[in-house]
Short mmCIF file of N, CA and C in Angstrom, two decimals:
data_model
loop_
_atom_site.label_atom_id
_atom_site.label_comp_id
_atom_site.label_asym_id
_atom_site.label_seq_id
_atom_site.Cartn_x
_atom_site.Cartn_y
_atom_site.Cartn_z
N UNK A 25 83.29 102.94 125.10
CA UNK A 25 84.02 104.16 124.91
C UNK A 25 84.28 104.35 123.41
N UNK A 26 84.31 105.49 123.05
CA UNK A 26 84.28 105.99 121.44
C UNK A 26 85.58 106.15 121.27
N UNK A 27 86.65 105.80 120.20
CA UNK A 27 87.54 105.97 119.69
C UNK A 27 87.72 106.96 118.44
N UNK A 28 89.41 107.57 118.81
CA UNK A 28 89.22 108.90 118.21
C UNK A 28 89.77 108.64 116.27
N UNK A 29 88.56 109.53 115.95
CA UNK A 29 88.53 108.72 114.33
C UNK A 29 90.03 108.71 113.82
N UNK A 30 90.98 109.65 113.99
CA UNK A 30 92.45 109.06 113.55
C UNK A 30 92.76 107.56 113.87
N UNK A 31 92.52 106.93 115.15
CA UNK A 31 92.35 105.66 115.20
C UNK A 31 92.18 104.80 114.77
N UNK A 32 90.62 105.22 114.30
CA UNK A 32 89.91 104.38 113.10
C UNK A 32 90.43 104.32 111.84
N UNK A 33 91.16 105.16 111.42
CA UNK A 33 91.57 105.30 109.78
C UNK A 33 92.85 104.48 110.27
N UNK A 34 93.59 104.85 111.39
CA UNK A 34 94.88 104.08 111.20
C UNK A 34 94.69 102.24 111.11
N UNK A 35 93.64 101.66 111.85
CA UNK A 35 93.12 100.42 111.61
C UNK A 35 92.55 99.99 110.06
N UNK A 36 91.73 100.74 109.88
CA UNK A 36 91.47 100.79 108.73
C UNK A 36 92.83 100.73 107.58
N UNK A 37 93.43 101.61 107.59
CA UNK A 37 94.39 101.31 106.31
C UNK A 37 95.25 100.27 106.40
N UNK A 38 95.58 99.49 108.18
CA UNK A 38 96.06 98.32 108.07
C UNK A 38 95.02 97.20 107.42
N UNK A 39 94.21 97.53 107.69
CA UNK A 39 92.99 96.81 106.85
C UNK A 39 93.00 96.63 105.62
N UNK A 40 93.56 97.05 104.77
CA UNK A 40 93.52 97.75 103.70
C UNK A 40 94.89 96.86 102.90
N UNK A 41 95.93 96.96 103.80
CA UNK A 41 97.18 96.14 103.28
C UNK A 41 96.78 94.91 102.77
N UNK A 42 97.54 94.87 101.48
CA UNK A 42 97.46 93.74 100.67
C UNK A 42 98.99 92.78 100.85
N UNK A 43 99.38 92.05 99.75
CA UNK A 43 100.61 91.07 99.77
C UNK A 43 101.42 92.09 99.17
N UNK A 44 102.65 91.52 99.61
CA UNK A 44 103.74 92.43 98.58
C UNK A 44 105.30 91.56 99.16
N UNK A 45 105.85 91.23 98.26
CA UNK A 45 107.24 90.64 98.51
C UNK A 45 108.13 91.22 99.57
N UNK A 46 107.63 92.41 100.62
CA UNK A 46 108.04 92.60 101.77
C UNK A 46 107.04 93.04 102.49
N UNK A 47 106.60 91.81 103.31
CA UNK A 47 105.41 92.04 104.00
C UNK A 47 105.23 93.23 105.31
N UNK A 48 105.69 93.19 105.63
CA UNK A 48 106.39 94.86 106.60
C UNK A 48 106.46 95.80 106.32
N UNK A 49 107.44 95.55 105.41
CA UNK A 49 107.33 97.15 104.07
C UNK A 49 105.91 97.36 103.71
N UNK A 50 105.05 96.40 103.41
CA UNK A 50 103.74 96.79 102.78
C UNK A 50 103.11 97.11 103.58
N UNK A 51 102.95 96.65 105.13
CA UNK A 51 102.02 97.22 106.04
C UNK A 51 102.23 98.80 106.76
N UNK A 52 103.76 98.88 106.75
CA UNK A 52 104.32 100.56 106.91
C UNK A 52 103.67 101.10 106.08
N UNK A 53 104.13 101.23 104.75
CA UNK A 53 103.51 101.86 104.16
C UNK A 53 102.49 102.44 103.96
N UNK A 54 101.17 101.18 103.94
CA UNK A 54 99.99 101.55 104.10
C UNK A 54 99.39 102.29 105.40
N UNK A 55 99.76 101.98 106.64
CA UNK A 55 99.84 102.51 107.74
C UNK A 55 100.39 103.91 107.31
N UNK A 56 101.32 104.25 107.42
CA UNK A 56 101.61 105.64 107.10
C UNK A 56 100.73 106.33 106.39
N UNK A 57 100.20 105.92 105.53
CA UNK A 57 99.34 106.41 103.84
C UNK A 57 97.94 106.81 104.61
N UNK A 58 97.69 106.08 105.59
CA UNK A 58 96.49 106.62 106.48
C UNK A 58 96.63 107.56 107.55
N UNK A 59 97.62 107.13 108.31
CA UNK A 59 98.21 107.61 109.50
C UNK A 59 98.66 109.11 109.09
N UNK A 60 99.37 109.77 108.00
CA UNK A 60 99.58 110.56 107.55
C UNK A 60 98.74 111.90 107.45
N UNK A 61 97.58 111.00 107.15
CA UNK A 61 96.15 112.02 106.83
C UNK A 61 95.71 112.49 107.77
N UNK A 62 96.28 112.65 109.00
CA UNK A 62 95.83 112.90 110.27
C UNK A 62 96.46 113.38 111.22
N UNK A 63 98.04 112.57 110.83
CA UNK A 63 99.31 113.05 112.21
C UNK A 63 99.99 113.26 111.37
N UNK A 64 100.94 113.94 112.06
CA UNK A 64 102.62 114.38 111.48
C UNK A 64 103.07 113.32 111.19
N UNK A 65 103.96 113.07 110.52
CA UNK A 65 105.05 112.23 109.51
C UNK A 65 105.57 111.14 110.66
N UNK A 66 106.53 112.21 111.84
CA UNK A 66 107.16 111.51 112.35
C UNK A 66 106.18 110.90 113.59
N UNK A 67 104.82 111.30 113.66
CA UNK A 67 103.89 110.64 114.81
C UNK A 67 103.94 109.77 114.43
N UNK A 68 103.35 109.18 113.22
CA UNK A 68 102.73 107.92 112.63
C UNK A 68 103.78 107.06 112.75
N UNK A 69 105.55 107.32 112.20
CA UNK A 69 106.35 106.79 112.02
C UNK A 69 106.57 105.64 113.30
N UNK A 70 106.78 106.91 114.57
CA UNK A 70 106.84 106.43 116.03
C UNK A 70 105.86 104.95 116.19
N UNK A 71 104.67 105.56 115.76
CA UNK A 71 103.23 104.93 116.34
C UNK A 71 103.78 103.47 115.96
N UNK A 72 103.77 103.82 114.59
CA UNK A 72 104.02 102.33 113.88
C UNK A 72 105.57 101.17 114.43
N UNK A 73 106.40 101.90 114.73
CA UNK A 73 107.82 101.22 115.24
C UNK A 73 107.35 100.79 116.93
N UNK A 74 106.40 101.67 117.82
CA UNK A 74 106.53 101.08 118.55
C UNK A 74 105.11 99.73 118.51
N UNK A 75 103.97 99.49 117.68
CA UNK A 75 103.67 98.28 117.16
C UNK A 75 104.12 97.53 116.42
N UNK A 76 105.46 97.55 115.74
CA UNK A 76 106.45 96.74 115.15
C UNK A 76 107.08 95.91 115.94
N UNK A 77 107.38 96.55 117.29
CA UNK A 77 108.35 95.95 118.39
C UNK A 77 107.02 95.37 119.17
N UNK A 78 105.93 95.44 119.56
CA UNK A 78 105.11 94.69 119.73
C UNK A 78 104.40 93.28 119.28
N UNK A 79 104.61 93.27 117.66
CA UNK A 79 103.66 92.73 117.18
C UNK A 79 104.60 91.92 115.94
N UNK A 80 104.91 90.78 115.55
CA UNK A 80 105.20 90.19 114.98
C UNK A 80 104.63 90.38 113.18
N UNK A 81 105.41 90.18 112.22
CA UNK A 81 105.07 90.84 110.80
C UNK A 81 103.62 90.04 110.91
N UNK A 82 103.67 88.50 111.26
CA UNK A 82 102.50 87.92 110.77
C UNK A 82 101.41 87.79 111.23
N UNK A 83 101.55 88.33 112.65
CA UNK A 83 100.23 89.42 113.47
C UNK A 83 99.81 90.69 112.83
N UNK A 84 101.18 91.66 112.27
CA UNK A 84 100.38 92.81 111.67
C UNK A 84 99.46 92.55 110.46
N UNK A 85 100.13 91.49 109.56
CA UNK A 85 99.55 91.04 108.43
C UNK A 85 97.59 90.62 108.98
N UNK A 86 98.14 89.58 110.11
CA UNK A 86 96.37 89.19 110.98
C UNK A 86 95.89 90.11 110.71
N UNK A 87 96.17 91.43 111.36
CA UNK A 87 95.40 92.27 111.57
C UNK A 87 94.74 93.03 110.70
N UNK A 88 95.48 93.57 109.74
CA UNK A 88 94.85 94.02 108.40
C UNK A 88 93.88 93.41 107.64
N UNK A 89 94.04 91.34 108.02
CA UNK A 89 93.05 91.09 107.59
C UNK A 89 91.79 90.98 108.20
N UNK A 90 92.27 90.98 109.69
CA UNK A 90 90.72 91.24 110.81
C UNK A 90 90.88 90.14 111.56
N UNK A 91 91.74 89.35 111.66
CA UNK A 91 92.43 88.23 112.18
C UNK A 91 92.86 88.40 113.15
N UNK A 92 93.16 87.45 114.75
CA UNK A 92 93.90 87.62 116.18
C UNK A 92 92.54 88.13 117.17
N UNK A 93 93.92 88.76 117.88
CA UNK A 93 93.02 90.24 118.57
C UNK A 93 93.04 91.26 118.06
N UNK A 94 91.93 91.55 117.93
CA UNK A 94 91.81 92.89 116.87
C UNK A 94 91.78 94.32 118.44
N UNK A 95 90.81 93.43 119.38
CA UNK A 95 90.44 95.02 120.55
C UNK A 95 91.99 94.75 120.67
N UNK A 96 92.37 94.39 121.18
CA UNK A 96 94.22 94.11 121.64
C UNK A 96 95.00 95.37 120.60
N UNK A 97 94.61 94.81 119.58
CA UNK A 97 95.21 95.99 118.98
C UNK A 97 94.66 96.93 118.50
N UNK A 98 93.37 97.24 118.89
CA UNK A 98 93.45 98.68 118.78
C UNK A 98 93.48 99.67 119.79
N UNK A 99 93.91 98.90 120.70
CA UNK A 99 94.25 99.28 122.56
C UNK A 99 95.75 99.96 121.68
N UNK A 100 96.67 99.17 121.41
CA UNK A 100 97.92 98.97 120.87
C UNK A 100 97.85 100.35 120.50
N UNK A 101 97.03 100.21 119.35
CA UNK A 101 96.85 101.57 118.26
C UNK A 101 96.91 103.23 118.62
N UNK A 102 96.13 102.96 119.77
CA UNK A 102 95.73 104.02 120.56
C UNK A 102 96.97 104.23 121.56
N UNK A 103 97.71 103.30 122.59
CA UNK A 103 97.98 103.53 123.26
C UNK A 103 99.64 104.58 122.60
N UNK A 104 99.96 103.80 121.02
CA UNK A 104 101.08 104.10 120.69
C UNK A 104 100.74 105.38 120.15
N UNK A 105 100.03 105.76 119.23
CA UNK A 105 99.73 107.17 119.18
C UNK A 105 99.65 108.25 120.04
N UNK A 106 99.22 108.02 121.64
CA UNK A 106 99.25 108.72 122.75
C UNK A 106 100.63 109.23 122.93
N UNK A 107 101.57 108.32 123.29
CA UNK A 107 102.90 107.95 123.52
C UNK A 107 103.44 109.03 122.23
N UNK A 108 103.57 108.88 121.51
CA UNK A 108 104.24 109.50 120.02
C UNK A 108 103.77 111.11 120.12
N UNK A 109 102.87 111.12 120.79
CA UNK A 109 103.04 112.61 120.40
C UNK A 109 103.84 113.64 121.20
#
């Protein structure tokens, strides 16, 4: 099954997260910075809080680097964006 390219960019810019002395803070951010380009402010916001409460900082960190379950989370990805809107 094909995933819808907002999807892809929102993985992608967790991908994208680097280090930063608040590792959470840095992955919001970047998440948003993609997520943005695509959904409303407060979609992305949602999307992201309800994979926050899912997913432990040092799983989101995994993930950005391509680390864990990646299909897991982009089930996650998808399912929370559905939800948010």
């Amino acid at each position: 099954m094909r995933r819808p390219i907002s999807t892809a960019l929102l993985v992608l810019t967790l991908i994208s997260a680097g280090c930063s002395d608040d590792p959470m803070g840095k992955v919001k951010a970047e998440f948003l910075a993609g997520c943005t380009q695509n959904a409303p402010t407060e979609m992305c916001r949602c999307a992201f809080n309800k994979l926050a409460q899912q997913y432990s900082t040092e799983e989101l960190e995994g993930f950005s680097q391509g680390q864990g379950n990646v299909r897991r989370f982009y089930t996650s990805v998808a399912k929370a964006g559905v939800e948010c809107r």
